[in-house]
CSV table of C-alpha atoms and ligand atoms in Angstrom, one decimal:
chain,number,residue,atom,x,y,z
A,1,MET,CA,0.2,0.4,0.0
A,2,SER,CA,1.2,2.9,-1.0
A,3,ILE,CA,1.6,6.1,1.6
A,4,PHE,CA,0.0,8.0,-1.4
A,5,SER,CA,-3.0,5.9,-2.1
A,6,ASP,CA,-4.8,8.7,-0.7
A,7,VAL,CA,-4.2,10.8,-3.0
A,8,PRO,CA,-6.9,11.7,-5.4
A,9,GLN,CA,-6.6,12.3,-9.3
A,10,ALA,CA,-6.5,15.8,-10.4
A,11,PRO,CA,-8.7,17.2,-13.3
A,12,PRO,CA,-6.5,18.0,-16.1
A,13,VAL,CA,-6.2,21.9,-16.9
A,14,ALA,CA,-8.5,22.5,-19.4
A,15,VAL,CA,-6.3,24.1,-22.1
A,16,PHE,CA,-3.5,21.4,-22.2
A,17,LYS,CA,-6.1,18.8,-22.3
A,18,LEU,CA,-7.6,20.2,-25.5
A,19,THR,CA,-4.3,20.2,-27.4
A,20,ALA,CA,-3.6,16.9,-26.2
A,21,ASP,CA,-6.8,15.8,-27.7
A,22,PHE,CA,-6.3,17.5,-30.9
A,23,ARG,CA,-2.7,15.6,-31.6
A,24,GLU,CA,-4.4,12.7,-31.0
A,25,ASP,CA,-7.2,13.6,-33.5
A,26,SER,CA,-6.2,12.2,-36.9
A,27,HIS,CA,-8.6,13.9,-39.1
A,28,PRO,CA,-7.1,15.9,-42.1
A,29,GLN,CA,-9.1,19.2,-41.9
A,30,LYS,CA,-8.4,19.5,-37.7
A,31,VAL,CA,-7.7,23.0,-36.5
A,32,ASN,CA,-6.5,23.7,-32.8
A,33,LEU,CA,-8.2,27.2,-31.7
A,34,GLY,CA,-7.6,26.1,-28.2
A,35,VAL,CA,-4.0,27.1,-27.4
A,36,GLY,CA,-2.6,30.6,-26.1
A,37,ALA,CA,0.3,30.8,-28.2
A,38,TYR,CA,1.1,32.8,-31.5
A,39,ARG,CA,1.1,30.5,-34.8
A,40,THR,CA,1.9,31.8,-38.4
A,41,ASP,CA,-0.2,31.4,-41.5
A,42,ASP,CA,1.2,27.6,-41.5
A,43,SER,CA,0.3,26.9,-38.5
A,44,GLN,CA,3.5,27.4,-37.2
A,45,PRO,CA,5.1,28.7,-33.7
A,46,TRP,CA,7.3,31.6,-34.4
A,47,VAL,CA,10.7,32.9,-32.8
A,48,LEU,CA,10.9,36.4,-33.7
A,49,PRO,CA,13.5,37.4,-35.9
A,50,VAL,CA,14.5,40.1,-33.5
A,51,VAL,CA,14.8,37.6,-30.5
A,52,LYS,CA,17.1,35.1,-33.1
A,53,LYS,CA,19.5,37.7,-33.8
A,54,VAL,CA,19.8,38.4,-29.7
A,55,GLU,CA,20.2,35.1,-29.0
A,56,ARG,CA,22.9,34.9,-31.6
A,57,LEU,CA,25.0,38.0,-29.9
A,58,ILE,CA,24.3,36.3,-26.5
A,59,VAL,CA,25.9,32.9,-27.7
A,60,GLU,CA,28.7,34.9,-29.1
A,61,ASP,CA,29.3,36.9,-25.7
A,62,ASP,CA,32.1,35.9,-23.9
A,63,SER,CA,31.5,38.7,-21.1
A,64,LEU,CA,28.4,36.4,-20.3
A,65,ASN,CA,28.5,33.6,-17.3
A,66,HIS,CA,25.9,31.0,-15.7
A,67,GLU,CA,26.4,32.6,-12.2
A,68,TYR,CA,23.5,33.0,-10.2
A,69,LEU,CA,21.3,36.4,-11.0
A,70,PRO,CA,20.5,38.3,-7.9
A,71,ILE,CA,17.6,37.1,-6.0
A,72,LEU,CA,15.6,40.3,-7.7
A,73,GLY,CA,16.8,39.1,-11.3
A,74,LEU,CA,18.3,41.0,-13.7
A,75,PRO,CA,18.7,44.6,-12.7
A,76,GLU,CA,19.0,46.1,-16.3
A,77,PHE,CA,15.6,43.5,-17.3
A,78,ARG,CA,13.7,44.9,-13.9
A,79,SER,CA,14.2,48.1,-15.0
A,80,ALA,CA,13.7,47.6,-19.1
A,81,SER,CA,10.2,45.8,-18.1
A,82,SER,CA,9.0,48.8,-15.7
A,83,LYS,CA,9.9,51.3,-18.6
A,84,VAL,CA,8.1,48.9,-21.3
A,85,ALA,CA,5.0,48.9,-19.1
A,86,LEU,CA,5.1,52.8,-17.5
A,87,GLY,CA,7.0,54.2,-20.4
A,88,ASP,CA,10.9,55.6,-20.9
A,89,ASP,CA,9.7,59.4,-19.5
A,90,SER,CA,7.3,58.1,-16.6
A,91,PRO,CA,7.7,60.2,-13.9
A,92,ALA,CA,6.8,57.4,-11.2
A,93,ILE,CA,10.2,55.9,-12.7
A,94,LYS,CA,12.6,59.3,-12.6
A,95,GLU,CA,11.2,59.6,-8.8
A,96,ASN,CA,12.7,56.2,-7.9
A,97,ARG,CA,9.7,54.9,-6.5
A,98,VAL,CA,9.2,52.0,-9.3
A,99,GLY,CA,10.8,48.8,-8.9
A,100,GLY,CA,10.7,45.1,-10.4
A,101,VAL,CA,10.8,41.1,-9.2
A,102,GLN,CA,11.9,39.4,-12.1
A,103,ALA,CA,9.7,36.5,-11.9
A,104,LEU,CA,8.9,32.8,-13.8
A,105,GLY,CA,6.2,34.4,-16.5
A,106,GLY,CA,3.0,36.5,-15.8
A,107,THR,CA,2.3,33.4,-13.7
A,108,GLY,CA,5.4,33.9,-11.2
A,109,ALA,CA,5.0,37.9,-11.4
A,110,LEU,CA,1.0,37.2,-10.3
A,111,ARG,CA,1.7,34.7,-7.9
A,112,ILE,CA,4.9,36.7,-5.9
A,113,GLY,CA,2.7,39.8,-5.9
A,114,ALA,CA,-0.2,37.5,-4.3
A,115,GLU,CA,2.5,36.5,-2.1
A,116,PHE,CA,3.1,39.9,-1.0
A,117,LEU,CA,-0.4,40.9,-0.7
A,118,ARG,CA,-1.1,38.4,1.8
A,119,ARG,CA,1.9,38.7,4.0
A,120,TRP,CA,2.2,42.9,4.1
A,121,TYR,CA,-1.2,44.3,2.7
A,122,ASN,CA,-4.3,45.6,4.6
A,123,GLY,CA,-3.0,43.9,7.8
A,124,THR,CA,-0.2,41.6,8.5
A,125,ASN,CA,-1.1,37.7,6.4
A,126,ASN,CA,-4.7,38.9,6.3
A,127,THR,CA,-6.3,36.3,3.9
A,128,ALA,CA,-9.6,37.7,4.4
A,129,THR,CA,-9.1,40.9,2.0
A,130,PRO,CA,-11.5,40.1,-0.9
A,131,VAL,CA,-9.6,39.7,-4.2
A,132,TYR,CA,-12.1,40.2,-7.4
A,133,VAL,CA,-11.2,39.0,-10.5
A,134,SER,CA,-13.4,39.5,-13.9
A,135,ALA,CA,-16.3,37.4,-14.7
A,136,PRO,CA,-14.7,35.8,-17.1
A,137,THR,CA,-11.3,35.5,-16.6
A,138,TRP,CA,-8.1,33.6,-17.7
A,139,GLU,CA,-8.8,30.4,-15.4
A,140,ASN,CA,-5.4,30.7,-13.5
A,141,HIS,CA,-6.6,34.1,-11.6
A,142,ASN,CA,-8.6,32.1,-8.9
A,143,ALA,CA,-6.6,29.3,-8.3
A,144,VAL,CA,-3.4,31.8,-7.7
A,145,PHE,CA,-4.9,34.1,-5.3
A,146,ALA,CA,-6.6,31.3,-3.6
A,147,ASP,CA,-3.0,29.2,-3.5
A,148,ALA,CA,-1.0,32.6,-2.0
A,149,GLY,CA,-3.8,32.1,0.5
A,150,PHE,CA,-7.0,34.2,-0.1
A,151,LYS,CA,-10.3,32.7,1.4
A,152,ASP,CA,-12.3,35.3,-0.6
A,153,ILE,CA,-12.1,35.4,-4.0
A,154,ARG,CA,-15.1,37.4,-5.7
A,155,PRO,CA,-15.7,37.6,-10.0
A,156,TYR,CA,-16.7,41.1,-10.8
A,157,HIS,CA,-19.0,41.7,-13.7
A,158,TYR,CA,-17.3,42.1,-16.8
A,159,TRP,CA,-18.9,40.4,-19.7
A,160,ASP,CA,-22.5,41.3,-21.1
A,161,ALA,CA,-23.2,38.1,-23.1
A,162,ALA,CA,-26.3,39.5,-24.6
A,163,LYS,CA,-24.6,42.7,-26.0
A,164,ARG,CA,-21.3,40.7,-26.4
A,165,GLY,CA,-19.3,43.2,-24.6
A,166,LEU,CA,-18.1,45.1,-21.6
A,167,ASP,CA,-20.7,45.1,-18.9
A,168,LEU,CA,-19.5,48.9,-17.9
A,169,ALA,CA,-22.3,49.3,-15.2
A,170,GLY,CA,-22.0,46.2,-13.6
A,171,LEU,CA,-18.1,46.6,-13.2
A,172,LEU,CA,-18.7,50.1,-11.8
A,173,ASP,CA,-21.6,48.7,-9.4
A,174,ASP,CA,-19.0,46.2,-8.4
A,175,LEU,CA,-16.8,48.9,-7.7
A,176,GLU,CA,-18.9,50.7,-5.7
A,177,LYS,CA,-20.0,48.0,-3.4
A,178,ALA,CA,-16.6,46.0,-2.7
A,179,PRO,CA,-15.2,46.7,0.6
A,180,GLU,CA,-12.8,49.2,1.0
A,181,HIS,CA,-9.1,47.8,0.3
A,182,SER,CA,-10.3,44.9,-1.5
A,183,ILE,CA,-7.8,43.9,-4.4
A,184,PHE,CA,-9.3,44.1,-8.3
A,185,VAL,CA,-7.0,42.2,-11.0
A,186,LEU,CA,-7.6,44.1,-14.0
A,187,HIS,CA,-6.4,43.0,-17.4
A,188,ALA,CA,-4.2,45.8,-18.7
A,189,CYS,CA,-5.2,44.9,-22.7
A,190,ALA,CA,-6.5,42.5,-24.8
A,191,HIS,CA,-8.8,40.8,-21.8
A,192,ASN,CA,-8.8,37.0,-21.7
A,193,PRO,CA,-10.8,35.5,-22.8
A,194,THR,CA,-13.6,37.7,-23.9
A,195,GLY,CA,-10.7,40.2,-26.4
A,196,THR,CA,-13.1,43.3,-25.0
A,197,ASP,CA,-11.5,46.1,-23.1
A,198,PRO,CA,-12.9,49.1,-21.6
A,199,THR,CA,-12.5,52.3,-23.6
A,200,GLN,CA,-10.1,55.5,-22.1
A,201,GLU,CA,-13.0,57.0,-21.0
A,202,GLU,CA,-14.6,53.7,-19.3
A,203,TRP,CA,-11.1,53.2,-17.6
A,204,LYS,CA,-11.3,56.8,-16.5
A,205,LYS,CA,-14.6,55.8,-14.8
A,206,ILE,CA,-13.3,52.8,-13.4
A,207,ALA,CA,-10.2,54.4,-12.0
A,208,GLU,CA,-12.2,57.2,-10.3
A,209,ILE,CA,-14.2,54.8,-7.9
A,210,MET,CA,-10.9,53.1,-7.3
A,211,LYS,CA,-9.4,55.7,-5.9
A,212,ARG,CA,-12.4,57.1,-4.0
A,213,ARG,CA,-13.2,53.6,-2.4
A,214,LYS,CA,-9.5,52.6,-2.2
A,215,LEU,CA,-9.0,49.7,-3.7
A,216,PHE,CA,-6.1,47.9,-5.0
A,217,VAL,CA,-5.0,47.8,-8.7
A,218,PHE,CA,-3.5,44.7,-9.9
A,219,PHE,CA,-2.7,44.7,-13.3
A,220,ASP,CA,-2.3,42.0,-15.4
A,221,SER,CA,-0.5,42.6,-18.5
A,222,ALA,CA,0.1,39.4,-20.7
A,223,TYR,CA,-0.7,40.9,-24.1
A,224,GLN,CA,1.4,44.3,-24.6
A,225,GLY,CA,1.8,45.1,-28.3
A,226,PHE,CA,-1.0,42.3,-29.3
A,227,ALA,CA,-4.0,44.4,-29.0
A,228,SER,CA,-3.2,47.2,-31.2
A,229,GLY,CA,0.9,46.4,-32.6
A,230,SER,CA,1.6,49.7,-30.2
A,231,LEU,CA,3.1,49.4,-26.8
A,232,GLU,CA,2.2,52.3,-26.0
A,233,LYS,CA,-1.1,52.4,-26.9
A,234,ASP,CA,-1.8,49.1,-25.1
A,235,ALA,CA,0.1,50.2,-21.7
A,236,TRP,CA,-2.8,53.3,-21.9
A,237,ALA,CA,-4.5,52.0,-18.7
A,238,ILE,CA,-1.6,51.5,-16.7
A,239,ARG,CA,0.0,54.6,-17.5
A,240,PHE,CA,-2.8,56.4,-16.3
A,241,PHE,CA,-3.6,54.7,-13.1
A,242,VAL,CA,0.0,55.5,-12.5
A,243,SER,CA,-0.7,59.4,-13.4
A,244,GLU,CA,-3.6,59.4,-10.7
A,245,GLY,CA,-1.1,58.5,-7.8
A,246,PHE,CA,-2.1,55.0,-7.6
A,247,GLU,CA,0.4,52.6,-5.9
A,248,LEU,CA,0.0,49.8,-7.6
A,249,PHE,CA,1.4,46.1,-9.0
A,250,VAL,CA,1.8,44.9,-12.7
A,251,ALA,CA,2.3,41.6,-13.4
A,252,GLN,CA,3.9,41.4,-16.9
A,253,SER,CA,4.8,38.6,-19.2
A,254,PHE,CA,6.7,38.5,-21.8
A,255,SER,CA,5.7,35.2,-23.3
A,256,LYS,CA,3.3,36.3,-25.8
A,257,ASN,CA,4.9,39.7,-27.4
A,258,PHE,CA,8.2,38.2,-27.3
A,259,GLY,CA,7.4,34.9,-27.9
A,260,LEU,CA,9.4,33.5,-24.9
A,261,TYR,CA,6.9,31.1,-23.7
A,262,ASN,CA,8.8,28.6,-22.2
A,263,GLU,CA,11.6,30.9,-21.3
A,264,ARG,CA,9.2,31.6,-18.3
A,265,VAL,CA,10.4,35.7,-18.3
A,266,GLY,CA,8.0,37.6,-16.7
A,267,ASN,CA,8.3,40.6,-14.1
A,268,LEU,CA,6.2,42.5,-11.3
A,269,THR,CA,6.5,46.0,-11.6
A,270,VAL,CA,5.7,47.8,-8.4
A,271,VAL,CA,4.9,51.6,-8.3
A,272,ALA,CA,5.2,52.8,-4.8
A,273,GLN,CA,4.6,56.2,-3.0
A,274,ASP,CA,7.9,56.6,-2.7
A,275,ASN,CA,11.8,55.4,-2.5
A,276,GLU,CA,11.5,54.6,1.2
A,277,ASN,CA,8.4,52.8,0.7
A,278,LEU,CA,9.6,50.7,-2.4
A,279,THR,CA,12.6,49.9,-0.7
A,280,ARG,CA,11.2,47.7,1.9
A,281,ILE,CA,8.7,46.2,-0.1
A,282,LEU,CA,11.6,45.1,-2.3
A,283,SER,CA,13.0,43.8,0.6
A,284,GLN,CA,10.5,41.8,1.2
A,285,MET,CA,9.8,40.5,-2.0
A,286,GLU,CA,13.2,39.0,-1.8
A,287,LYS,CA,12.3,36.9,1.2
A,288,ILE,CA,9.2,35.6,-1.0
A,289,VAL,CA,11.2,35.0,-4.2
A,290,ARG,CA,14.1,33.1,-1.7
A,291,THR,CA,11.7,30.5,-0.9
A,292,THR,CA,10.2,29.9,-3.8
A,293,TRP,CA,12.6,29.8,-7.1
A,294,SER,CA,15.3,31.5,-5.2
A,295,ASN,CA,16.7,33.5,-8.3
A,296,PRO,CA,15.6,33.4,-11.9
A,297,PRO,CA,17.1,32.2,-15.3
A,298,SER,CA,18.8,34.8,-17.4
A,299,GLN,CA,18.0,33.9,-21.0
A,300,GLY,CA,14.7,35.1,-21.2
A,301,ALA,CA,15.6,38.3,-19.5
A,302,ARG,CA,18.6,39.1,-21.3
A,303,ILE,CA,16.8,38.8,-24.3
A,304,VAL,CA,14.3,41.0,-23.1
A,305,SER,CA,16.8,43.4,-22.0
A,306,LYS,CA,19.0,43.5,-25.0
A,307,THR,CA,16.1,43.9,-27.7
A,308,LEU,CA,15.1,47.8,-28.1
A,309,ASN,CA,11.5,48.3,-27.8
A,310,SER,CA,12.2,49.7,-31.5
A,311,ASP,CA,13.0,46.4,-32.4
A,312,ILE,CA,10.3,44.3,-31.1
A,313,ILE,CA,8.0,47.1,-32.0
A,314,GLY,CA,8.0,45.5,-35.9
A,315,ASN,CA,8.1,41.8,-34.9
A,316,VAL,CA,5.1,42.8,-32.5
A,317,LYS,CA,3.2,44.4,-35.3
A,318,THR,CA,3.2,41.7,-37.6
A,319,MET,CA,1.5,39.1,-35.1
A,320,ALA,CA,-0.8,41.8,-34.1
A,321,ASP,CA,-2.0,42.5,-37.8
A,322,ARG,CA,-2.0,38.7,-38.5
A,323,VAL,CA,-4.7,38.5,-35.9
A,324,LEU,CA,-6.3,41.6,-36.9
A,325,LEU,CA,-7.0,40.2,-40.6
A,326,MET,CA,-8.0,36.8,-39.4
A,327,ARG,CA,-10.8,38.8,-37.2
A,328,ASP,CA,-11.9,40.6,-40.6
A,329,GLN,CA,-11.7,37.5,-42.7
A,330,LEU,CA,-13.7,35.2,-40.1
A,331,LYS,CA,-16.4,38.0,-39.5
A,332,SER,CA,-16.8,38.5,-43.5
A,333,LYS,CA,-17.1,35.0,-44.2
A,334,LEU,CA,-19.8,34.0,-41.7
A,335,GLN,CA,-21.5,37.5,-42.9
A,336,ALA,CA,-21.1,36.2,-46.3
A,337,LEU,CA,-22.5,32.7,-45.4
A,338,GLY,CA,-25.6,34.2,-43.9
A,339,THR,CA,-24.9,32.7,-40.4
A,340,PRO,CA,-27.4,34.0,-38.1
A,341,GLY,CA,-26.4,36.3,-35.6
A,342,THR,CA,-24.1,39.6,-35.5
A,343,TRP,CA,-20.6,38.9,-35.6
A,344,ASP,CA,-19.3,42.6,-35.3
A,345,HIS,CA,-17.8,41.7,-31.8
A,346,ILE,CA,-15.5,39.4,-33.7
A,347,THR,CA,-13.4,42.8,-35.2
A,348,GLN,CA,-14.2,44.9,-32.0
A,349,GLN,CA,-12.9,42.5,-29.8
A,350,ILE,CA,-9.0,42.8,-30.0
A,351,GLY,CA,-5.9,40.9,-28.7
A,352,MET,CA,-5.1,36.7,-29.0
A,353,PHE,CA,-8.5,35.6,-28.4
A,354,SER,CA,-12.3,36.2,-29.2
A,355,PHE,CA,-15.0,35.2,-27.4
A,356,THR,CA,-17.7,34.0,-30.2
A,357,GLY,CA,-20.6,33.4,-28.3
A,358,LEU,CA,-21.2,29.9,-29.3
A,359,ASN,CA,-22.2,28.3,-26.6
A,360,PRO,CA,-21.5,24.4,-24.9
A,361,LYS,CA,-23.5,22.2,-27.2
A,362,GLN,CA,-22.3,23.9,-30.3
A,363,VAL,CA,-18.8,24.2,-29.1
A,364,GLU,CA,-18.9,20.3,-28.7
A,365,TYR,CA,-20.2,20.1,-32.2
A,366,MET,CA,-17.3,21.9,-33.2
A,367,ILE,CA,-14.8,19.8,-31.8
A,368,LYS,CA,-16.5,16.2,-32.1
A,369,GLU,CA,-18.2,16.6,-35.7
A,370,LYS,CA,-16.1,19.1,-37.1
A,371,HIS,CA,-12.4,18.7,-35.3
A,372,VAL,CA,-12.2,22.2,-34.3
A,373,TYR,CA,-11.1,22.5,-31.1
A,374,LEU,CA,-12.0,25.6,-28.8
A,375,MET,CA,-12.4,26.2,-25.4
A,376,ALA,CA,-15.9,25.0,-23.6
A,377,SER,CA,-16.5,29.0,-23.4
A,378,GLY,CA,-16.6,29.6,-26.8
A,379,ARG,CA,-13.2,31.6,-26.9
A,380,ILE,CA,-11.3,31.1,-29.8
A,381,ASN,CA,-7.5,32.0,-30.4
A,382,MET,CA,-7.4,34.2,-33.7
A,383,CYS,CA,-3.8,32.6,-34.2
A,384,GLY,CA,-5.2,29.2,-34.7
A,385,LEU,CA,-6.7,30.5,-38.1
A,386,THR,CA,-5.0,30.6,-41.3
A,387,THR,CA,-5.9,31.8,-44.7
A,388,LYS,CA,-6.0,27.8,-45.1
A,389,ASN,CA,-8.3,26.8,-42.6
A,390,ILE,CA,-10.6,29.8,-42.3
A,391,ASP,CA,-13.1,28.7,-44.9
A,392,TYR,CA,-13.3,25.2,-43.2
A,393,VAL,CA,-13.7,27.1,-39.9
A,394,ALA,CA,-16.2,29.4,-40.7
A,395,GLN,CA,-18.5,26.6,-42.8
A,396,SER,CA,-18.2,24.7,-39.3
A,397,ILE,CA,-19.3,27.6,-37.2
A,398,HIS,CA,-21.9,28.4,-39.4
A,399,GLU,CA,-23.2,24.8,-38.9
A,400,ALA,CA,-22.7,24.6,-35.6
A,401,VAL,CA,-25.1,27.6,-35.4
A,402,THR,CA,-27.3,26.4,-37.8
A,403,LYS,CA,-27.7,22.7,-37.0
B,1,LIG,N1,-2.3,36.4,-17.7
B,1,LIG,C1,-3.0,36.3,-18.4
B,1,LIG,C2,-4.4,37.2,-18.9
B,1,LIG,C3,-2.6,35.2,-19.4
B,1,LIG,O1,-3.5,35.0,-20.6
B,1,LIG,C4,-1.7,34.5,-19.3
B,1,LIG,C5,-1.2,33.2,-20.2
B,1,LIG,O2,-1.9,32.8,-21.0
B,1,LIG,C6,-1.0,34.7,-18.2
B,1,LIG,C7,-1.2,35.7,-17.5
B,1,LIG,C8,0.4,34.1,-17.9
B,1,LIG,O3,1.2,34.2,-18.6
B,1,LIG,P1,3.1,33.4,-18.7
B,1,LIG,O4,2.5,31.9,-19.6
B,1,LIG,O5,3.6,34.4,-18.8
B,1,LIG,O6,3.1,33.1,-16.8
């Protein structure tokens, strides 16, 4: 009898299970719209040319070695990351009140930030502070905050299924009613899974209430550049909140915009009130990192810090433009087929994902009958579409909706 015989089998992670099912499917026209990664028009992963160039320079650079990095990470990466989020000319950076914690991807940044908040925010080790995540959200948000010890994780209104857009009234109402000091996880841009972001005017309303109600802003920025093709535009909300004087966290992922998925490169940008607060915060972050991964890996951090924003943006724009093209084509094809319903939301949504509005039964039909794999929520990754499979996918959606 094993000492582990009482360990229950955990359910698989939905998005990875979907990819495994896709791999096993031998149908010649199968399409994977589940995975959260960029694909070229030939359905291949893409190593960004600028990343490849920097990787070669790193290999040739004899001054580099494999010594441990500092606990908080590569200093030039941490400052470069914060500049990507806040802007080169950010007053907060000039005032020496911005710091970074290099993390294992955006997930690591969220986890370290969550752990810090549980330990030190709104009282010491206060597990009762409500944490609000959007309904729906990236499914890992709940679990990351729960595993960090938070006991009260709540959804806030976000998606209005009937209008296929933002439920602004519901969101603002939740902000008004949340207990003071509650933590709100906000998607900085390209909301996952809905592809629906607040407009600048809507962000201003959100910020006004959050400031008045003393709510903590925890931005999750996993798609900077992917929404609009511009790093600046996609950081607008973050920069606006900083200009409004918020002390806040930004969990940054470089998995998507640099195509560095398996290098696990992320950063937790901390905007504090002043340098003295920042110093104490980072001293505690160091304690958390030390017992979590001790110190981070270097390759992804070197690549990001050696790549100028002006170089990466060309490649990011290539990805963003392909997504925009696929949005346009999918909408036109569904309209040409006369598929019932409105499909304008496909081009109104931005970023990697689109929330199609397909219901679970229609999704099941897509997978079982058409071999087109998508999340049960109806979320599709636009990058799974190519000029070769888009007719088949549009036809499949048409059949799923009309059968
Ligand atoms: N946050 C959101 C909204 C995401 O969609 C993802 C990845 O899919 C992440 C965070 C995590 O990114 P990473 O792979 O860098 O941990």
